Short mmCIF file of C-alpha atoms and ligand atoms in Angstrom, two decimals:
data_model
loop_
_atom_site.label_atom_id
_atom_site.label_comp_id
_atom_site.label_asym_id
_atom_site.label_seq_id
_atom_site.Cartn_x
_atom_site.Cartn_y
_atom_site.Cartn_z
CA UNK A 1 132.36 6.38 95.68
CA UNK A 2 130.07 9.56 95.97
CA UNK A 3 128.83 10.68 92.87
CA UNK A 4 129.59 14.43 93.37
CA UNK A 5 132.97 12.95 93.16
CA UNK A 6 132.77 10.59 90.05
CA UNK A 7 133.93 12.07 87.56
CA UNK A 8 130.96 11.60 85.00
CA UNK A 9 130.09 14.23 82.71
CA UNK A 10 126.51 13.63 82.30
CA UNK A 11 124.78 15.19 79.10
CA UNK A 12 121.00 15.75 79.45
CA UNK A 13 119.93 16.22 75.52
CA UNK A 14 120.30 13.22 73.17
CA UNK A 15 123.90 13.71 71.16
CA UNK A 16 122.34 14.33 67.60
CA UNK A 17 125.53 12.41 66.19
CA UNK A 18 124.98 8.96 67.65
CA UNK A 19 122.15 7.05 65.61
CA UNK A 20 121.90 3.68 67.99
CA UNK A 21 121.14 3.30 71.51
CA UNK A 22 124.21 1.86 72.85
CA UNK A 23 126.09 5.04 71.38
CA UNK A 24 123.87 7.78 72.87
CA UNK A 25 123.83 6.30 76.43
CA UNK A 26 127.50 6.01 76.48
CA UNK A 27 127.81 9.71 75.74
CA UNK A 28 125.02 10.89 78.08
CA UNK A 29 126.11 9.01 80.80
CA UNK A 30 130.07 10.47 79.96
CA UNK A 31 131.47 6.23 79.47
CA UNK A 32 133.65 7.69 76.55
CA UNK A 33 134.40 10.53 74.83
CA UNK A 34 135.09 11.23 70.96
CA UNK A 35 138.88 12.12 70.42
CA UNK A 36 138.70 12.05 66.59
CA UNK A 37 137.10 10.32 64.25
CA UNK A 38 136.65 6.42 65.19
CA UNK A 39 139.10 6.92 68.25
CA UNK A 40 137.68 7.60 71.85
CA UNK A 41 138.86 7.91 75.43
CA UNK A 42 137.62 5.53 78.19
CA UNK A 43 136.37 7.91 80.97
CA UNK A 44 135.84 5.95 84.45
CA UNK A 45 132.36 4.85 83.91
CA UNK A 46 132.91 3.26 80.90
CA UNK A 47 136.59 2.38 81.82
CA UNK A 48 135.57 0.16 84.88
CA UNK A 49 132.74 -1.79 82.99
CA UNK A 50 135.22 -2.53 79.88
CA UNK A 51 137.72 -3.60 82.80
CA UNK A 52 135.24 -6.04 84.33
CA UNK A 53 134.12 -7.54 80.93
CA UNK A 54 137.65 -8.27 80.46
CA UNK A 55 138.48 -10.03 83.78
CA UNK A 56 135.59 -12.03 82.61
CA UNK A 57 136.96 -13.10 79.27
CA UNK A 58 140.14 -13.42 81.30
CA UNK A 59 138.98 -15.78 83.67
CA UNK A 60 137.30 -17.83 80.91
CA UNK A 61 140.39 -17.92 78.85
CA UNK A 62 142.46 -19.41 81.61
CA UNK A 63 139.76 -21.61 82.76
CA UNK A 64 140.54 -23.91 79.55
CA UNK A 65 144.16 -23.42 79.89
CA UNK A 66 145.09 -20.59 77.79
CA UNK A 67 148.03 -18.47 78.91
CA UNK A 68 147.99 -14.50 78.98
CA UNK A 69 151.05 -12.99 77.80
CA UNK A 70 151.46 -9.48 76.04
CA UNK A 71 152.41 -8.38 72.65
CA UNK A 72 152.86 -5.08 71.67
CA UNK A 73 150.75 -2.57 69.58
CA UNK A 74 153.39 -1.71 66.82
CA UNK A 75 154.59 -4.31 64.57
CA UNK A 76 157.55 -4.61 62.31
CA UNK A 77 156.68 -4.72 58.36
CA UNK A 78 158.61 -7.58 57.85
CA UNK A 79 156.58 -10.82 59.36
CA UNK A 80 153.83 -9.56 57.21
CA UNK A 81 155.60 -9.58 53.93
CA UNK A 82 156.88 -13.10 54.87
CA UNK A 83 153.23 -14.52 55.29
CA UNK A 84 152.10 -12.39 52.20
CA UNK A 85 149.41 -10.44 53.92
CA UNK A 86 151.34 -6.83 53.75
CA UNK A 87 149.76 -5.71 50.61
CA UNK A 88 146.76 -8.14 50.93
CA UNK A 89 145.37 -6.16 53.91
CA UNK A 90 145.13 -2.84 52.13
CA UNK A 91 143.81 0.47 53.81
CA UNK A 92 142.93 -0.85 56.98
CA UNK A 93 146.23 -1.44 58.05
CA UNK A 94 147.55 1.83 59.67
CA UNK A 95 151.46 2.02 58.24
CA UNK A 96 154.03 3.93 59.96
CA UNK A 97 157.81 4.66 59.17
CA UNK A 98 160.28 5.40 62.64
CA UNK A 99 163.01 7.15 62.16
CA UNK A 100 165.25 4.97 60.11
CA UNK A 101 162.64 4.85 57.61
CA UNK A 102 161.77 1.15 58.75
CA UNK A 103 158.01 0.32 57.79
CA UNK A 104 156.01 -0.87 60.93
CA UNK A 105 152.04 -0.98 61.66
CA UNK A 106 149.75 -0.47 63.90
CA UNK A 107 148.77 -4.22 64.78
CA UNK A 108 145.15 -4.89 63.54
CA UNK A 109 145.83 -8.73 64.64
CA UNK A 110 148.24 -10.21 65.58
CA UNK A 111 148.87 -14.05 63.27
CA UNK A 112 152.32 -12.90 62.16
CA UNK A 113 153.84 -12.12 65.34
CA UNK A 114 152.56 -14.71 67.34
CA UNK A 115 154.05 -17.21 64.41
CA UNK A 116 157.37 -15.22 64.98
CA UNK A 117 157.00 -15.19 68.60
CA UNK A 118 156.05 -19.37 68.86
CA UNK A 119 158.76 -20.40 65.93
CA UNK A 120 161.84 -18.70 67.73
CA UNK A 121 160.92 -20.65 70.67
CA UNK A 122 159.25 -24.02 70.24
CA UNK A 123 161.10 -26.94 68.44
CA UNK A 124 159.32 -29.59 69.05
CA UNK A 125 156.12 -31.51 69.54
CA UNK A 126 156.55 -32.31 73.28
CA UNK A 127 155.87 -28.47 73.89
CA UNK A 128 152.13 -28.75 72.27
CA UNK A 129 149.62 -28.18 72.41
CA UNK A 130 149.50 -24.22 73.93
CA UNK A 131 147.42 -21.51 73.27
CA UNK A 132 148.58 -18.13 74.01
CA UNK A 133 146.64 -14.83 74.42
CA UNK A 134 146.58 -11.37 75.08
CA UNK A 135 144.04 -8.54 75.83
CA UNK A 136 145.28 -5.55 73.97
CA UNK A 137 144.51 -2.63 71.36
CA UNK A 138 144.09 -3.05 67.53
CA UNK A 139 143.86 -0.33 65.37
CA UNK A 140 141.70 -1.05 62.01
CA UNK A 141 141.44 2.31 59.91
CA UNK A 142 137.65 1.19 58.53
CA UNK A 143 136.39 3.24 56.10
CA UNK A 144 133.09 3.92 57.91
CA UNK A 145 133.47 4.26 61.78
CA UNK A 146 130.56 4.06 62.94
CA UNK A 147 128.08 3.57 65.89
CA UNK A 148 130.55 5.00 68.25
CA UNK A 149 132.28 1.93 70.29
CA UNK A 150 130.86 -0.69 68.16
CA UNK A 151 132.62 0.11 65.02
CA UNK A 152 135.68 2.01 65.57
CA UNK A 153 139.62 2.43 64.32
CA UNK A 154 141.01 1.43 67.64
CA UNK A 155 139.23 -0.77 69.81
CA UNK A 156 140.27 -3.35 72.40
CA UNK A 157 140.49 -6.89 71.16
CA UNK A 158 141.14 -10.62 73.16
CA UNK A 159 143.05 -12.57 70.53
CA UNK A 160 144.23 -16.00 71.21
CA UNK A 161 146.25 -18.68 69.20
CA UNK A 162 146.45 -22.03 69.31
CA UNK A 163 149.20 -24.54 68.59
CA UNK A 164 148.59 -27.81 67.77
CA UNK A 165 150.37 -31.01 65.66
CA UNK A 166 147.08 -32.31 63.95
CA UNK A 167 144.35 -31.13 62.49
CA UNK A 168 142.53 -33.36 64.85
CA UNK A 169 143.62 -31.73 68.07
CA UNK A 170 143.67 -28.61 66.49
CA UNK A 171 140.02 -28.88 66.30
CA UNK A 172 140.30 -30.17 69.95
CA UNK A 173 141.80 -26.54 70.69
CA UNK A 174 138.91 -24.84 68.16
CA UNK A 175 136.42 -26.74 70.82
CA UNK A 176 137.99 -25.26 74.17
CA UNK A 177 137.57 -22.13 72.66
CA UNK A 178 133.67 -22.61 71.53
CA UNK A 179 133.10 -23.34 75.32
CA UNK A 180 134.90 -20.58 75.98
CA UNK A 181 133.22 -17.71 74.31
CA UNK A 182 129.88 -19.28 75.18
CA UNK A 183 130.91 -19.36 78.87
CA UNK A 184 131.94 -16.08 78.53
CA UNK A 185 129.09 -14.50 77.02
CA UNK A 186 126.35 -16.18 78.99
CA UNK A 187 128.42 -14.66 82.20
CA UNK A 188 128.21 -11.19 80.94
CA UNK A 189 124.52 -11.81 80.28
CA UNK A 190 124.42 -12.55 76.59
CA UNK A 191 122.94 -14.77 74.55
CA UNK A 192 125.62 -15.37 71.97
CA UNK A 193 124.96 -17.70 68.95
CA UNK A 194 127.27 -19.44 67.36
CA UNK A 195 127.03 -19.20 63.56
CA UNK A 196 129.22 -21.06 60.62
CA UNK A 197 130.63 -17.65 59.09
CA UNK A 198 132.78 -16.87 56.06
CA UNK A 199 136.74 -16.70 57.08
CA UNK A 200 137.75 -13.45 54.95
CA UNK A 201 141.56 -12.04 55.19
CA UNK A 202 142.34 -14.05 57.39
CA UNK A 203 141.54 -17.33 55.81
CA UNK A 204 141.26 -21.15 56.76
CA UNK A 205 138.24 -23.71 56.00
CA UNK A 206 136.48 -23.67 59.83
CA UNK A 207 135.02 -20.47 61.29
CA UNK A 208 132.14 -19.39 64.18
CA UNK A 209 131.22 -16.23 64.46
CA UNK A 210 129.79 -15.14 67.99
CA UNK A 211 126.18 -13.47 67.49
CA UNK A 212 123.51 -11.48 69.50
CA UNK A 213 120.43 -10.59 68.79
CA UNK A 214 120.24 -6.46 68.24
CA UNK A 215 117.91 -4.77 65.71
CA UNK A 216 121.12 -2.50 65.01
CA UNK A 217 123.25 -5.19 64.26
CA UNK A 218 125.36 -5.07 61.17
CA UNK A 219 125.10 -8.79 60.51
CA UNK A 220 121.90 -10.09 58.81
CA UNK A 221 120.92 -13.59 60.79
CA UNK A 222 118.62 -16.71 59.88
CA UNK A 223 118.37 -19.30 62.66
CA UNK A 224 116.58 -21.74 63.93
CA UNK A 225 115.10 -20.51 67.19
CA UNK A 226 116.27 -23.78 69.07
CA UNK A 227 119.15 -22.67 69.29
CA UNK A 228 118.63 -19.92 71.97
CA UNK A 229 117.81 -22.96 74.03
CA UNK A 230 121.04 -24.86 74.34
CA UNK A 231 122.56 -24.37 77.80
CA UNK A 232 126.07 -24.14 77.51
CA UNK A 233 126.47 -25.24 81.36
CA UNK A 234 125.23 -28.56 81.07
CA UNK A 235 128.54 -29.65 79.53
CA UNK A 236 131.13 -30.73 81.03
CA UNK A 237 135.12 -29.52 80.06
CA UNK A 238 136.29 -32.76 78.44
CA UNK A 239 136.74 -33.28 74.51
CA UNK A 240 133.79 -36.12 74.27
CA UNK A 241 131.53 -34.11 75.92
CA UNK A 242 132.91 -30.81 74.01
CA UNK A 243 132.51 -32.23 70.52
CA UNK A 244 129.37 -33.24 71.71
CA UNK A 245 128.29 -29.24 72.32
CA UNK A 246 129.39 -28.36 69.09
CA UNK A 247 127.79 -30.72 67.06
CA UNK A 248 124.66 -29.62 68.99
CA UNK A 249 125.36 -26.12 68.16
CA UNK A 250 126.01 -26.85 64.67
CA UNK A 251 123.72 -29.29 63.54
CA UNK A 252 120.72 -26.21 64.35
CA UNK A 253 120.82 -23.80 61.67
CA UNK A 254 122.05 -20.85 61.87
CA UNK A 255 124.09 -18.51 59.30
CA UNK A 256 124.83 -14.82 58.74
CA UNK A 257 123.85 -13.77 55.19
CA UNK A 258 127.08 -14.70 53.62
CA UNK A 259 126.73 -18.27 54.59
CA UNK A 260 122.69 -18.09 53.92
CA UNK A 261 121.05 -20.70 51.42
CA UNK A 262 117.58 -20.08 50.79
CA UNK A 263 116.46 -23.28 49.91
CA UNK A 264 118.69 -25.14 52.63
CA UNK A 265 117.12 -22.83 55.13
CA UNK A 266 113.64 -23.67 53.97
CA UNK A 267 114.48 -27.34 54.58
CA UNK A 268 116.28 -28.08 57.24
CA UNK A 269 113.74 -25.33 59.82
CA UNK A 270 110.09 -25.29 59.95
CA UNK A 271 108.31 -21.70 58.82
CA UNK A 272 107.04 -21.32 62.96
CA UNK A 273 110.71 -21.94 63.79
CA UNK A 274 112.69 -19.33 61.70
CA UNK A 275 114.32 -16.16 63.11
CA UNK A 276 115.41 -13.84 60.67
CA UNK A 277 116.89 -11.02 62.43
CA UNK A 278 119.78 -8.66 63.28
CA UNK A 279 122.58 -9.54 65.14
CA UNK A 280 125.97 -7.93 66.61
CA UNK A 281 129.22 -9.83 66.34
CA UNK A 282 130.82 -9.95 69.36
CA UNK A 283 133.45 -12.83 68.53
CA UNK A 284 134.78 -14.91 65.81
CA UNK A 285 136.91 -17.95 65.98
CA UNK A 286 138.95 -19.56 62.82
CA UNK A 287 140.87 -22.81 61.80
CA UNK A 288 143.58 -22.47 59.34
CA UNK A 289 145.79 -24.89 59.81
CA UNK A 290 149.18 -23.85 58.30
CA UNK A 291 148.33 -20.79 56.12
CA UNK A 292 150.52 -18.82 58.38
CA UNK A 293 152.92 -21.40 59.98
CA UNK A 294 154.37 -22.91 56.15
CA UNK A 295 155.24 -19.34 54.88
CA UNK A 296 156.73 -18.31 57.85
CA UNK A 297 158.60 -21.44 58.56
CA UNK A 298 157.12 -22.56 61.75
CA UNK A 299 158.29 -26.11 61.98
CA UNK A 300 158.77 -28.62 64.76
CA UNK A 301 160.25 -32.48 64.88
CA UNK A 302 157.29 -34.52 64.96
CA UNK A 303 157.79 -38.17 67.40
CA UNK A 304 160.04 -39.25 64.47
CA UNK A 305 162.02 -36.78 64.27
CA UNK A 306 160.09 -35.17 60.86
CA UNK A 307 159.92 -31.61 59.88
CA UNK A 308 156.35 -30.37 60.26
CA UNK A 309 154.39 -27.27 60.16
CA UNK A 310 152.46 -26.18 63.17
CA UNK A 311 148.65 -26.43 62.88
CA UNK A 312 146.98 -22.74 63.86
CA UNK A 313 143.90 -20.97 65.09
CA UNK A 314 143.23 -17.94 66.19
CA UNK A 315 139.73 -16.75 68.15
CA UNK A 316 139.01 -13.17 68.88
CA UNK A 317 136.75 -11.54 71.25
CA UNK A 318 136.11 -7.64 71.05
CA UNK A 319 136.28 -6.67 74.64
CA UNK A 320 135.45 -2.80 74.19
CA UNK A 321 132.55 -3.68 71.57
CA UNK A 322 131.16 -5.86 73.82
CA UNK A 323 130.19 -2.88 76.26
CA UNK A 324 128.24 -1.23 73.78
CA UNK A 325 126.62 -4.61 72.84
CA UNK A 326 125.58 -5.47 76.61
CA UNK A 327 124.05 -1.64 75.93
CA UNK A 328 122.17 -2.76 72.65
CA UNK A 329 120.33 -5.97 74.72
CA UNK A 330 119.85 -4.66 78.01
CA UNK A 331 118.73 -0.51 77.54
CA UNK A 332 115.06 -0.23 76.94
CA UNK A 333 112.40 2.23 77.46
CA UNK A 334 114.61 4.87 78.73
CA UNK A 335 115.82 2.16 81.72
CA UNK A 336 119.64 0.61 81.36
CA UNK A 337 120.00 -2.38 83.92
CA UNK A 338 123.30 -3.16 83.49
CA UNK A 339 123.72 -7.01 84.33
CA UNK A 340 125.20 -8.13 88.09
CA UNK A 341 128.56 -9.40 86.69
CA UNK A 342 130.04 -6.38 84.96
CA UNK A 343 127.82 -2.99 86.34
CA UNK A 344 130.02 -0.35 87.39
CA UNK A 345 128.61 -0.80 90.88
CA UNK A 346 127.12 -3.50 92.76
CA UNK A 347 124.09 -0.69 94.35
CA UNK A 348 123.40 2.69 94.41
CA UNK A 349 121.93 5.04 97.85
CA UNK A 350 120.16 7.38 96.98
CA UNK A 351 118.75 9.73 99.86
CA UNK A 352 116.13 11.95 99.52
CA UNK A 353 117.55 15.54 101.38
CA UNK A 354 117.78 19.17 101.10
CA UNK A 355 120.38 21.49 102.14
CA UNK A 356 118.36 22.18 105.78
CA UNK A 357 117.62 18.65 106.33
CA UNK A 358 120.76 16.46 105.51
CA UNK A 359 119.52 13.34 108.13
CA UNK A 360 118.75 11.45 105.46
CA UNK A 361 121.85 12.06 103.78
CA UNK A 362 123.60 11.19 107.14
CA UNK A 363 122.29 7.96 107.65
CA UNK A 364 122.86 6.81 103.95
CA UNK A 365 126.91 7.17 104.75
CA UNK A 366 126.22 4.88 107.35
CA UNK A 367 124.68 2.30 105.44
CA UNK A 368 127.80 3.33 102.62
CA UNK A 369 130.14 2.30 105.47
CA UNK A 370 128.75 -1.20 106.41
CA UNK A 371 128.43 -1.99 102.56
CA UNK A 372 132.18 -0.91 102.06
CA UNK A 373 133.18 -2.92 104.90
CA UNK A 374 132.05 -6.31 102.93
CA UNK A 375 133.45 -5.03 100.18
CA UNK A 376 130.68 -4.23 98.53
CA UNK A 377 131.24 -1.62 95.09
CA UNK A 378 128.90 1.62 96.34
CA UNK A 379 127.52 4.34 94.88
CA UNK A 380 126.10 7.11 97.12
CA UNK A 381 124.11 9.99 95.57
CA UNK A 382 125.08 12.86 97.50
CA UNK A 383 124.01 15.27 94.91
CA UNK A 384 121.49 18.08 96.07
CA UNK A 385 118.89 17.39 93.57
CA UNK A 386 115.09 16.43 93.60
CA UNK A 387 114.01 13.17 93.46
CA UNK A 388 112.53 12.38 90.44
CA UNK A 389 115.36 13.45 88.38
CA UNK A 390 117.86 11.07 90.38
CA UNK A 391 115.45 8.40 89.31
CA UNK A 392 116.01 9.32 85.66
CA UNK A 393 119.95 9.88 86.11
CA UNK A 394 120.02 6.31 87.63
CA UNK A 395 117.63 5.10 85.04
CA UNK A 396 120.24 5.94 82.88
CA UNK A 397 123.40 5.13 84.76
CA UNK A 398 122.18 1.47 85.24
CA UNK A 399 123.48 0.55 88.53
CA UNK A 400 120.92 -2.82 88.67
CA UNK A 401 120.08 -2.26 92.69
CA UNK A 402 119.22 0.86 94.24
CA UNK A 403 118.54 1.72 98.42
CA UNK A 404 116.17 4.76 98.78
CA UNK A 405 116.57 6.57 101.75
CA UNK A 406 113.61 8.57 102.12
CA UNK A 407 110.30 8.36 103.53
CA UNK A 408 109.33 4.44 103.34
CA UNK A 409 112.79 3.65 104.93
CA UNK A 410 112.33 3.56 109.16
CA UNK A 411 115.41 2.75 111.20
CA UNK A 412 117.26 -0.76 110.05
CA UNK A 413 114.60 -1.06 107.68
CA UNK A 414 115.42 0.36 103.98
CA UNK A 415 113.88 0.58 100.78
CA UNK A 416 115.39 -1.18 98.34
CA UNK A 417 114.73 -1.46 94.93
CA UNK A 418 115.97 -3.14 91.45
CA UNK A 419 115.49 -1.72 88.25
CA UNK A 420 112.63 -2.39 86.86
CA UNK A 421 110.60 -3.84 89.64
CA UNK A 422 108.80 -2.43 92.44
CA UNK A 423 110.45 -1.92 96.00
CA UNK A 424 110.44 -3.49 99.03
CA UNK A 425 111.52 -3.18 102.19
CA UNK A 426 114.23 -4.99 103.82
CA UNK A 427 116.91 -4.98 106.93
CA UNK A 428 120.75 -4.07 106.01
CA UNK A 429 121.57 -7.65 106.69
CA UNK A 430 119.00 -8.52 104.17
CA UNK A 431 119.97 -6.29 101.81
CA UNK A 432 123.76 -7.24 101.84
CA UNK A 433 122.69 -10.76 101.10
CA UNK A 434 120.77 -10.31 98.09
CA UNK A 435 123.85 -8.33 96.86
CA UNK A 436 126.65 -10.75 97.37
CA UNK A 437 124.82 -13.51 95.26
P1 ATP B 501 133.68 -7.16 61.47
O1 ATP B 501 133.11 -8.12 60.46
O2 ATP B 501 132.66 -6.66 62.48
O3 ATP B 501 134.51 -6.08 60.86
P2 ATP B 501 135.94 -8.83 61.81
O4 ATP B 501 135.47 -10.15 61.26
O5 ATP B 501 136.77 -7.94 60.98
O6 ATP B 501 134.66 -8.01 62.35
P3 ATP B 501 137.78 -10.05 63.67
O7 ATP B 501 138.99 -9.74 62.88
O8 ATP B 501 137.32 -11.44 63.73
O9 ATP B 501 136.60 -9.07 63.22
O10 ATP B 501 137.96 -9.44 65.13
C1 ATP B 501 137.48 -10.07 66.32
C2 ATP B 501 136.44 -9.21 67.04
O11 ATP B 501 136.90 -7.88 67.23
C3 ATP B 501 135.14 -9.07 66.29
O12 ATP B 501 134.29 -10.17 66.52
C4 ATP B 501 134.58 -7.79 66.90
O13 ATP B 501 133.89 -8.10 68.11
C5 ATP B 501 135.80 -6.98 67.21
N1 ATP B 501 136.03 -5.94 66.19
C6 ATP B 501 136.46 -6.10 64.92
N2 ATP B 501 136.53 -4.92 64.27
C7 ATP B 501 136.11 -3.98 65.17
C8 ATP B 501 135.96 -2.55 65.11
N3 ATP B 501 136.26 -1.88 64.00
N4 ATP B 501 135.52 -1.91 66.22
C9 ATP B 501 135.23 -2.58 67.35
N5 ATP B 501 135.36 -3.92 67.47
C10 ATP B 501 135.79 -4.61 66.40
MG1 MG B 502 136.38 -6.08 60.09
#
């Protein structure tokens, strides 16, 4: 792609309205744009770094055998009055009438209809266990939208939902999905901490909320800091070995503030090894058994032949927060590096060239060719502009690896450079290696 192409409506000044880093970037460098309060559009920046965040969870989800399937945005009234949470949920829930008059919503989750969706079809216990997902938009009319992506009325939401006959595979199921989101997160570059978390409206006993570290973060955090070093690769996809990782996990301390006991804290971690910080949640799993499959009637024959009710979970991911979170941990001193896995381009060229002397300019297409032709994602700065202030536009677009076409690069020999480090000087063939790993 050439950038006098992209459609990116950069903004030079800092918006006044956006208070945290994550939100101001994402407006100066045009990734979204404010429709109305809460509600934004995805403009192709932002669009194609949301998209590869979300292969990512993708991948991750079928990796442990979840299936992708698609439910739809508006709901029908009814399931929620039969599981009791119609008038429970209150303002949040967006209602809507059609034109019979029929009450439907705007789908802020999605328990009830997956209950409808799994009792109509499943009758028995040979069929379990499954978990089903989708990837798809949830509206949520918060009170106080906020922080532009992070907190918003419609945002873009991986929910998944298990199906199990026990509460002992269920937590089987509630362990897949652990791995999961740790997987996940540690591909898109985060450090995600798992932390025993209060389970709210939508109820059940076992709950993990999915925390990074971010001085803007909404969630107050006390862990112990050994935690951060628990690598989430070293186990292997097998339910010993799973239930294993989560009793490492959750024999460390670690609690938001609604979970956080003073004097349990002060016992169980050492003064040198408390963190007491901020922290973003970027995903939040739950166990709750039957609350929705006994008053909706999701039953199947057990081996004997017995009535039972389906044992649930349900573990959501917010895909379009998570952009704005990868923002929060990786954008410092004026410098966003986006991380390998989900920038919106594998390198940037940028040639140094005037309107009289466009050689430089030339012989950047060429190396834009050969990149494209191993299918590498390129960005080439063709914009007639000094410089120093393509530095600062790429110090704020992110793109992690940049080729300089100017003065230090002689024949196959090119500058190259990654943010935040210094440059060197390498051959194409070089060059194209570093990028492919
Ligand atoms: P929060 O406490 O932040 O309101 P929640 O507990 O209501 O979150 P869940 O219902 O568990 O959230 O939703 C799953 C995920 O969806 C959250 O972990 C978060 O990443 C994302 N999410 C929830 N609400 C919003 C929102 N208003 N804007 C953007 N993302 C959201
Ligand atoms: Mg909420």
């Amino acid at each position: 792609m050439y950038l006098s192409q992209l459609f990116i409506p950069l903004i030079k000044n800092l918006p006044t309205e956006a208070k945290i880093k994550s939100h101001q970037l994402m407006i100066r460098t045009g990734m979204i744009k404010q429709s109305s309060s809460g509600i934004y559009s995805w403009l192709p920046l932002g669009f194609k770094v949301m998209k590869k965040i979300e292969q990512i969870v993708r991948e991750e989800q079928n990796h442990i055998g979840a299936q992708e399937m698609l439910m739809p945005t508006i709901q029908s009234s009814e399931i929620w009055k039969e599981s009791g949470r119609y008038d429970d949920y209150g303002d949040e829930m967006l209602r809507i009438k059609d034109r019979q008059g029929r009450e439907m919503l705007y789908g802020p989750t999605n328990e009830e209809l997956i209950t409808d969706v799994f009792r109509s079809s499943v009758k028995s216990y040979k069929s379990l266990p499954q978990i089903l997902y989708h990837i798809q938009w949830k509206f949520r009319d918060e009170i106080r939208p906020r922080f532009g992506v992070m907190r918003c009325k419609e945002f873009y939401m991986k929910d998944a939902y298990s199906f199990d006959i026990s509460d002992e595979d269920a937590k089987k199921s509630y362990n897949k999905m652990f791995y999961s989101y740790l997987k996940t997160f540690s591909r898109i570059g985060l450090k995600a901490i798992p932390m025993s978390a209060a389970t709210g409206p939508i109820g059940g006993d076992l709950s993990h909320e999915f925390i990074i570290l971010a001085d803007t973060g909404e969630s107050k955090i006390f862990a112990d800091k050994k935690i951060f070093d628990i690598d989430i690769n070293k186990y292997k996809f097998d339910d010993a070995s799973l239930t294993r990782m989560r009793n490492d996990f959750t024999n460390i301390y670690a609690a938001t503030d609604e979970k956080y006991n003073k004097d349990e804290f002060n016992n169980k971690v050492s003064k040198d090894n408390q963190v007491i910080t901020k922290g973003i949640e970027v995903g939040h799993i739950f166990y709750f058994g039957d609350k929705y499959s006994k008053p909706m009637n999701c039953f199947i024959d057990d081996k004997n032949g017995k009535k039972i009710t389906v044992k649930m979970g349900s573990y959501g991911i917010g895909v379009s927060r998570l952009v704005a979170a990868v923002i929060e941990a990786n954008y410092n001193n004026d410098v966003m590096k986006w991380p390998k896995t989900i920038s919106p381009f594998d390198v940037v060229i940028i040639p140094s060239f005037t309107k009289n002397n466009t050689e430089n300019l030339r012989k950047a297409e060429k190396v834009y060719l050969e990149l494209k032709k191993q299918n590498i994602d390129v960005l080439l700065d063709d914009v007639d502009e000094n410089m120093s202030n393509k530095f600062k536009k790429h110090d704020l677009i992110g793109v992690p690896f940049q080729i300089i076409i100017g003065s230090k690069s002689e024949g196959d020999n090119l500058e190259f450079k990654e943010l935040n480090s210094t440059s060197e000087i390498l051959s194409l063939s070089n060059i194209k290696s570093k990028l492919r790993i």
